[in-house]
PDB file of N, CA and C in Angstrom:
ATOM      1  N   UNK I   1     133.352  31.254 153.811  1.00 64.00           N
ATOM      2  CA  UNK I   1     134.546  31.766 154.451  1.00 64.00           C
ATOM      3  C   UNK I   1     135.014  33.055 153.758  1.00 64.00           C
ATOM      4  N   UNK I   2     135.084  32.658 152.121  1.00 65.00           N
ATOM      5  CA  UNK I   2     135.781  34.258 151.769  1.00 65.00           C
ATOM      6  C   UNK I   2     134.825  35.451 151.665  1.00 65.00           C
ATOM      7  N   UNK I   3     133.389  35.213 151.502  1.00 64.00           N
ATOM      8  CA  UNK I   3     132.235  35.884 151.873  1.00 64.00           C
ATOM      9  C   UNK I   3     132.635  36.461 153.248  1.00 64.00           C
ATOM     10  N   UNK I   4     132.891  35.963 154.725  1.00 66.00           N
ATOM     11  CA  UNK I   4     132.442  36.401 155.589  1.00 66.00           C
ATOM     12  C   UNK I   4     133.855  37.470 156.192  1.00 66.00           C
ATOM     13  N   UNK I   5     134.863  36.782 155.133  1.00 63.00           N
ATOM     14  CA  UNK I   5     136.095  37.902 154.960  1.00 63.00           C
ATOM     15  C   UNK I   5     136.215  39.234 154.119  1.00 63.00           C
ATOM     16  N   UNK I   6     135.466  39.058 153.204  1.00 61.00           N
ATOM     17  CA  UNK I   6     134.691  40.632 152.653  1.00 61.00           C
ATOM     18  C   UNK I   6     133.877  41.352 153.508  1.00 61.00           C
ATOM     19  N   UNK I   7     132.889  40.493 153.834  1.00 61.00           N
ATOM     20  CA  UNK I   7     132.004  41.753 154.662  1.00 61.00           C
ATOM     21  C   UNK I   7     132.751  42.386 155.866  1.00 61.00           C
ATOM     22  N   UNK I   8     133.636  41.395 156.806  1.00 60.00           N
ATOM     23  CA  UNK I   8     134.115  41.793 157.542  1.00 60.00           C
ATOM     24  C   UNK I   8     135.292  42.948 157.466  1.00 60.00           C
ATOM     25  N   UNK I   9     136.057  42.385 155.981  1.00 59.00           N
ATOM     26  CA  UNK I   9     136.984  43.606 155.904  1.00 59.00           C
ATOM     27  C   UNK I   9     136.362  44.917 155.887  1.00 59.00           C
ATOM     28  N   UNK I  10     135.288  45.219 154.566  1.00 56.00           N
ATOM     29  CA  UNK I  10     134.288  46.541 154.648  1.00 56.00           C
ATOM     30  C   UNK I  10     133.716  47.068 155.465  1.00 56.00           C
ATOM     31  N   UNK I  11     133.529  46.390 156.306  1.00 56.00           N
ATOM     32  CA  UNK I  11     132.627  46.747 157.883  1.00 56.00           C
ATOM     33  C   UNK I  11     134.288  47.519 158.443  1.00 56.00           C
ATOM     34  N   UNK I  12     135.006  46.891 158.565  1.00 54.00           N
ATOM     35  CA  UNK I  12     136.613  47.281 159.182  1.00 54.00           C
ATOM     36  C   UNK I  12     136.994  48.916 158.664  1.00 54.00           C
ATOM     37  N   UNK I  13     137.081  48.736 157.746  1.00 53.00           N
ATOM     38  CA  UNK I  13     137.396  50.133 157.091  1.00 53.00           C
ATOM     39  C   UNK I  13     136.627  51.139 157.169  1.00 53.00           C
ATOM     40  N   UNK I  14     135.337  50.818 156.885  1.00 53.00           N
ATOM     41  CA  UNK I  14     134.466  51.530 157.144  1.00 53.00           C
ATOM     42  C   UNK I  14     134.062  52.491 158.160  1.00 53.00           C
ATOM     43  N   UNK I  15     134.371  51.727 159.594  1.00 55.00           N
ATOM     44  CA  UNK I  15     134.539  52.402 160.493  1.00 55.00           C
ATOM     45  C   UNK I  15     136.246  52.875 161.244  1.00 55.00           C
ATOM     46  N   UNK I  16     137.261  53.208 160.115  1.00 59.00           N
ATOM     47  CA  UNK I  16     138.534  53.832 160.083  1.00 59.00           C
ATOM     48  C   UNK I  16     138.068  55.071 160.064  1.00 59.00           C
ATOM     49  N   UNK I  17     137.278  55.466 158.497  1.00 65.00           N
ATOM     50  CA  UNK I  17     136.635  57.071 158.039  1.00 65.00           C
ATOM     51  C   UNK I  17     136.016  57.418 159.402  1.00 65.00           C
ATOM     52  N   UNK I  18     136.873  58.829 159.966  1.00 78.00           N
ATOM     53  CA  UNK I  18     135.866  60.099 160.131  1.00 78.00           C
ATOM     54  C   UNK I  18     134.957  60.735 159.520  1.00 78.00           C
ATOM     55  N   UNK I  19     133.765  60.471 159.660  1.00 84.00           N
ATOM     56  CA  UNK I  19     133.222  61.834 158.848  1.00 84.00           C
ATOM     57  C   UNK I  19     132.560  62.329 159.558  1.00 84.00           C
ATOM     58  N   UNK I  20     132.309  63.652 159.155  1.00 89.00           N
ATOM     59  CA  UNK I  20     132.088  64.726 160.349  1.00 89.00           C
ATOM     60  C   UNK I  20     130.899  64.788 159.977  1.00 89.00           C
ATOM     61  N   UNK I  21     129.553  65.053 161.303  1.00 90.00           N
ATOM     62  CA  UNK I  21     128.555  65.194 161.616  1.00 90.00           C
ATOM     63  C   UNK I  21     128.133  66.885 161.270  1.00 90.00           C
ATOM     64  N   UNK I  22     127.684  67.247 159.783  1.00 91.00           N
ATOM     65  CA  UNK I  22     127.320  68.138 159.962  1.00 91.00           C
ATOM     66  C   UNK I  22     126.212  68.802 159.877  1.00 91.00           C
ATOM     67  N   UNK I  23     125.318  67.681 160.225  1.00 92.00           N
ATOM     68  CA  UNK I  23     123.766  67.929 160.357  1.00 92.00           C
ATOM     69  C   UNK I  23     123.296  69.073 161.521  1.00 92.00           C
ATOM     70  N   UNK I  24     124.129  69.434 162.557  1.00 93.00           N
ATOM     71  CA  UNK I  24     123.921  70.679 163.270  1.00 93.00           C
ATOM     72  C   UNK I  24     123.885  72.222 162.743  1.00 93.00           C
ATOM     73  N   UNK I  25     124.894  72.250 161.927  1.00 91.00           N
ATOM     74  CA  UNK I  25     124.844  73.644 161.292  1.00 91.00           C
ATOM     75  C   UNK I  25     123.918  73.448 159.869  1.00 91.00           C
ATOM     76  N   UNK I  26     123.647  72.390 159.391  1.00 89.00           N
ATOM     77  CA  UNK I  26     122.355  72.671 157.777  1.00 89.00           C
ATOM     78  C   UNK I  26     121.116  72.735 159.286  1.00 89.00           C
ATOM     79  N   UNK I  27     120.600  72.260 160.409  1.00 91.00           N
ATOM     80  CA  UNK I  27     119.466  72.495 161.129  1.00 91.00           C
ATOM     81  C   UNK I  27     119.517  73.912 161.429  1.00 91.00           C
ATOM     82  N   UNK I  28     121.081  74.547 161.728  1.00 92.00           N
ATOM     83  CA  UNK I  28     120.770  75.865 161.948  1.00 92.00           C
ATOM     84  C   UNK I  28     120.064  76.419 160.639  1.00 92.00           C
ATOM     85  N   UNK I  29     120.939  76.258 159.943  1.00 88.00           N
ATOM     86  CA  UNK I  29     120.421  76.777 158.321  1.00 88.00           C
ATOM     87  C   UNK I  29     119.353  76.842 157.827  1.00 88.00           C
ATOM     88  N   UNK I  30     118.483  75.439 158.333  1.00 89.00           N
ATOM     89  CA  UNK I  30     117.021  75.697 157.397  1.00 89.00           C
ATOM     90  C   UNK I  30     116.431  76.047 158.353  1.00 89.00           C
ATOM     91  N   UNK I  31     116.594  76.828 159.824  1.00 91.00           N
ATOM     92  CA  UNK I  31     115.770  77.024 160.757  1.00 91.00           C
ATOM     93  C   UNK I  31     115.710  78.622 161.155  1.00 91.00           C
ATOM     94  N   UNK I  32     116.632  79.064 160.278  1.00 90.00           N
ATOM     95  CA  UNK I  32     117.009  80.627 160.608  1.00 90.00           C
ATOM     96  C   UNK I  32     115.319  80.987 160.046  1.00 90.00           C
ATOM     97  N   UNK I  33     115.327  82.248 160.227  1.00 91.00           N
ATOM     98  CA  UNK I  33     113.653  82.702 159.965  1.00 91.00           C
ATOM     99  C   UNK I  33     114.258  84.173 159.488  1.00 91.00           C
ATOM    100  N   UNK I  34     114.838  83.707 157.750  1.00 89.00           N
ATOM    101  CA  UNK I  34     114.874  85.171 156.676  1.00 89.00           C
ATOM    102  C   UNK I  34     114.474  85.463 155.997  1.00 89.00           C
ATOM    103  N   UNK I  35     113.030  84.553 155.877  1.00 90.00           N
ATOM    104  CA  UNK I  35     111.968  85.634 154.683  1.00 90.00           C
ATOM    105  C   UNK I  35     112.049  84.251 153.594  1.00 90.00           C
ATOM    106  N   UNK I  36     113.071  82.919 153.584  1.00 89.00           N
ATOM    107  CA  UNK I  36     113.382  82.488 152.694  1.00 89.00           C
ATOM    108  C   UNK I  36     112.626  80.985 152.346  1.00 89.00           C
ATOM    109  N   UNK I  37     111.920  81.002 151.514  1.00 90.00           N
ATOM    110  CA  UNK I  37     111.503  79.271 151.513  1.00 90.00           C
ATOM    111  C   UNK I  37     112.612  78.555 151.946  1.00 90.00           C
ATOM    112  N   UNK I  38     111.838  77.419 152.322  1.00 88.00           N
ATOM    113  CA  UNK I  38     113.043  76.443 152.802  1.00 88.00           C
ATOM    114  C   UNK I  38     113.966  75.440 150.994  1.00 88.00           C
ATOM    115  N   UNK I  39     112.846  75.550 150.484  1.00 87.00           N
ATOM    116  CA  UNK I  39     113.819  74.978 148.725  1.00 87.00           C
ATOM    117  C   UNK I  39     114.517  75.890 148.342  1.00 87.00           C
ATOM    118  N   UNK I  40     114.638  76.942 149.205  1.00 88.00           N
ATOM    119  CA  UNK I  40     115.670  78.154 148.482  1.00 88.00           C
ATOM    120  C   UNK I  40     116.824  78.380 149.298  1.00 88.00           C
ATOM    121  N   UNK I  41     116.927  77.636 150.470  1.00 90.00           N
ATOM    122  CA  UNK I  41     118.026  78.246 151.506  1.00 90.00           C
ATOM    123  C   UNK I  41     119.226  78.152 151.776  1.00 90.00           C
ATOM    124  N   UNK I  42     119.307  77.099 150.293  1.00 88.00           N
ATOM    125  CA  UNK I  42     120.404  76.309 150.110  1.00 88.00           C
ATOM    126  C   UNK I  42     121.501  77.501 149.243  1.00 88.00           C
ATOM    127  N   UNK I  43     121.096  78.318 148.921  1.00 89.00           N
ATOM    128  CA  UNK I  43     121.760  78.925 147.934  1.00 89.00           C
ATOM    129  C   UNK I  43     122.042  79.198 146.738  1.00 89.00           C
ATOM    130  N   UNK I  44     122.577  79.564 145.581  1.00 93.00           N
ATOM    131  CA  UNK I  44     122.777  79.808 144.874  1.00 93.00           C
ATOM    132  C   UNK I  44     122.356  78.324 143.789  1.00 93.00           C
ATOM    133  N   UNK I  45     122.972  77.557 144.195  1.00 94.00           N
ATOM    134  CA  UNK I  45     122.476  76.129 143.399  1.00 94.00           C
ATOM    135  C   UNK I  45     121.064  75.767 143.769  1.00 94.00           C
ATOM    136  N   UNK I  46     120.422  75.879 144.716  1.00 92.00           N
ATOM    137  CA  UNK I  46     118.882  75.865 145.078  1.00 92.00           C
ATOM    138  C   UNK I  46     118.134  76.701 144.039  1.00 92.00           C
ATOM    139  N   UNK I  47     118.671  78.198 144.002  1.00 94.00           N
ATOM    140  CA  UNK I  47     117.946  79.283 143.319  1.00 94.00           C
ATOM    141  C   UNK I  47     117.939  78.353 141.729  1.00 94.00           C
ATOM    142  N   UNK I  48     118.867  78.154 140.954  1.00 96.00           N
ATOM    143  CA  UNK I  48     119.468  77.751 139.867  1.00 96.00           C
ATOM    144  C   UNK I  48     118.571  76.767 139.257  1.00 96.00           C
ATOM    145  N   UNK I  49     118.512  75.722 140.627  1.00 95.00           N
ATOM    146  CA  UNK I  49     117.699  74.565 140.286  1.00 95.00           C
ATOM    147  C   UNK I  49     116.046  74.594 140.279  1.00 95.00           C
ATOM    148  N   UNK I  50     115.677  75.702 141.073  1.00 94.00           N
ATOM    149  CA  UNK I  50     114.366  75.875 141.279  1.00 94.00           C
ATOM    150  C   UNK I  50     114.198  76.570 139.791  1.00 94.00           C
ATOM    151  N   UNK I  51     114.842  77.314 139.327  1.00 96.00           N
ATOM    152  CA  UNK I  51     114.688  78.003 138.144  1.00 96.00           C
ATOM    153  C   UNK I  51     114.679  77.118 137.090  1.00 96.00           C
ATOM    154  N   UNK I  52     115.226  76.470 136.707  1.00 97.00           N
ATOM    155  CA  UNK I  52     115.566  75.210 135.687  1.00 97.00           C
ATOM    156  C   UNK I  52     114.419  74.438 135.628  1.00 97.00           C
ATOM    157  N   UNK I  53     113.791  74.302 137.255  1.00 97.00           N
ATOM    158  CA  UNK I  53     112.397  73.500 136.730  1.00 97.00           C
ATOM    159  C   UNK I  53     111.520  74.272 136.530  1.00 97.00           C
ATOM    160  N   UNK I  54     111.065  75.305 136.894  1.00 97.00           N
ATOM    161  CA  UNK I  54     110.029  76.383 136.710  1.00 97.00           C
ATOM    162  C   UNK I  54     109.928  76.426 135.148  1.00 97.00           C
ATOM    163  N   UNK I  55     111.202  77.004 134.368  1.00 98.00           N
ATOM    164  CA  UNK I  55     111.093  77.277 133.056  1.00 98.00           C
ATOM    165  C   UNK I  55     110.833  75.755 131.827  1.00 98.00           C
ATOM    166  N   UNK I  56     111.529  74.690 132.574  1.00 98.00           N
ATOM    167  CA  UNK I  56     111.338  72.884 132.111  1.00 98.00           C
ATOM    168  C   UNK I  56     109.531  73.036 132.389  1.00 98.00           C
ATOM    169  N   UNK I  57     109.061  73.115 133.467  1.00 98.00           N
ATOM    170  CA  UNK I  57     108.092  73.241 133.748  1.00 98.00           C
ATOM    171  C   UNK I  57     106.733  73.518 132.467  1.00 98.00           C
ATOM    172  N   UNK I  58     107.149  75.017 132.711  1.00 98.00           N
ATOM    173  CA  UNK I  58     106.655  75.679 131.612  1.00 98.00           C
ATOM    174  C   UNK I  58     106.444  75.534 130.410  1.00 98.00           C
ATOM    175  N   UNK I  59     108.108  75.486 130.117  1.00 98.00           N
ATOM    176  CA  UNK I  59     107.823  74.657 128.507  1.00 98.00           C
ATOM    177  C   UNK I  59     106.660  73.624 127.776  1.00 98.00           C
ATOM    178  N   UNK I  60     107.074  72.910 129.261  1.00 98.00           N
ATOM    179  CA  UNK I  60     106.302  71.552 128.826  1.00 98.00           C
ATOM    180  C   UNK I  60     104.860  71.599 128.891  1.00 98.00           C
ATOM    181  N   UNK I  61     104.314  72.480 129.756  1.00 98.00           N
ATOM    182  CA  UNK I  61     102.846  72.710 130.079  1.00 98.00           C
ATOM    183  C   UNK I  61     102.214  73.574 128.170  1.00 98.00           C
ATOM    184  N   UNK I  62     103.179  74.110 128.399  1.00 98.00           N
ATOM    185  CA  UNK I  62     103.120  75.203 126.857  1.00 98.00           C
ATOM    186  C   UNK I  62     103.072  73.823 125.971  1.00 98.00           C
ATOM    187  N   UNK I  63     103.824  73.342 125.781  1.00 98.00           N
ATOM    188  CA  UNK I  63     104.328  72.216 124.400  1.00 98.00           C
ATOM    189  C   UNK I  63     103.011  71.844 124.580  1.00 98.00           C
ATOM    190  N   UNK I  64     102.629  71.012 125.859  1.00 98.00           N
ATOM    191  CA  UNK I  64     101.530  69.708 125.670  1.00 98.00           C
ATOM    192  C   UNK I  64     100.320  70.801 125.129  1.00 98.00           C
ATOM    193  N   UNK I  65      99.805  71.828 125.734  1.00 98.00           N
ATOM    194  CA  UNK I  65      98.703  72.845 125.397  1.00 98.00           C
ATOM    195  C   UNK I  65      99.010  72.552 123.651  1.00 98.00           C
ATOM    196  N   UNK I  66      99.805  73.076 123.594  1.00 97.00           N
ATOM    197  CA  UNK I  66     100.075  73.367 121.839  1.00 97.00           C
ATOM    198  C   UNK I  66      99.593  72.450 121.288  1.00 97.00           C
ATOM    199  N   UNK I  67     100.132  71.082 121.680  1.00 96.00           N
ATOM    200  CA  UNK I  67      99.860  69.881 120.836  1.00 96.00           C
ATOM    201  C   UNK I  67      98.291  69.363 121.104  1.00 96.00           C
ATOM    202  N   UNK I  68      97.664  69.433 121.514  1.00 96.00           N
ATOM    203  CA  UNK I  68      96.289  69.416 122.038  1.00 96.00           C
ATOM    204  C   UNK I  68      95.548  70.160 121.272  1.00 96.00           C
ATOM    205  N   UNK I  69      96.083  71.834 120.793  1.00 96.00           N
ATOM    206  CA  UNK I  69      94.706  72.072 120.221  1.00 96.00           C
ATOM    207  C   UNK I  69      95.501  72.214 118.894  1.00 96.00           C
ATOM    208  N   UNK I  70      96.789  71.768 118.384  1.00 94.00           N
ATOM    209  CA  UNK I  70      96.856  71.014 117.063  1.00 94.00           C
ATOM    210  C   UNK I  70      96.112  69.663 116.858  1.00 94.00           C
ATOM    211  N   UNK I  71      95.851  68.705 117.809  1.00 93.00           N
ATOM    212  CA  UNK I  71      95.425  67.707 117.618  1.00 93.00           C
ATOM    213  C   UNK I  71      94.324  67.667 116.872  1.00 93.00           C
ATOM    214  N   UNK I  72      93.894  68.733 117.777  1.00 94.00           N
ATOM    215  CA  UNK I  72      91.999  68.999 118.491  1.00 94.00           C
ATOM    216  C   UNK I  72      91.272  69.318 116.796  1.00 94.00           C
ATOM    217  N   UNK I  73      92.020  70.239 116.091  1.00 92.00           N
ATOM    218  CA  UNK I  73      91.904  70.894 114.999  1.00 92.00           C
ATOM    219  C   UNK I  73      91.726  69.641 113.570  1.00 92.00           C
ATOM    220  N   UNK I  74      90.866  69.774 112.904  1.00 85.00           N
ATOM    221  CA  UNK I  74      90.728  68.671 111.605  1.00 85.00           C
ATOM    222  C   UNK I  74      91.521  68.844 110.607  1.00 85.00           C
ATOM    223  N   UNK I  75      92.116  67.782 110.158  1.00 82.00           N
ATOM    224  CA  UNK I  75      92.943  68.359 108.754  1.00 82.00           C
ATOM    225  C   UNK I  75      92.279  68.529 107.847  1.00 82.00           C
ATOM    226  N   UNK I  76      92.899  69.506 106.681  1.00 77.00           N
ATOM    227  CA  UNK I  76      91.890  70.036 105.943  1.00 77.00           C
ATOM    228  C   UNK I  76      92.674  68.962 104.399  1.00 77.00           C
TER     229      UNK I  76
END
């Protein structure tokens, strides 16, 4: 009984919230044709984030190389 009075209240409220459908204008957005990858079209936080992994990226490709041909090498 008090189970089927929770779900029911949440289901209730739940559908009180408006929220607005704004999946029409991000379709315009990733569909415009400006030269722009689509992981970039987002803006300024897209650019930011694509950058953050590129250089994470890097690092890490660099680090593991490094440690490999320290490994690789015999101690003397």
């Amino acid at each position: 009984q008090a189970l089927r009075q929770i779900s029911q209240r949440t289901i209730s409220t739940a559908s009180r919230r408006q929220i607005e459908n704004r999946v029409p204008e991000h379709q315009k957005l990733f569909q415009e044709d400006n030269g722009l990858p689509v992981h970039l079209k987002g803006g300024a936080k897209d650019a930011l984030l694509y950058r953050t992994t590129m250089v994470l990226t890097t690092f890490g490709t660099v680090y593991a190389i490094y440690h490999l041909v320290v490994s690789s090498m015999p101690k003397k």
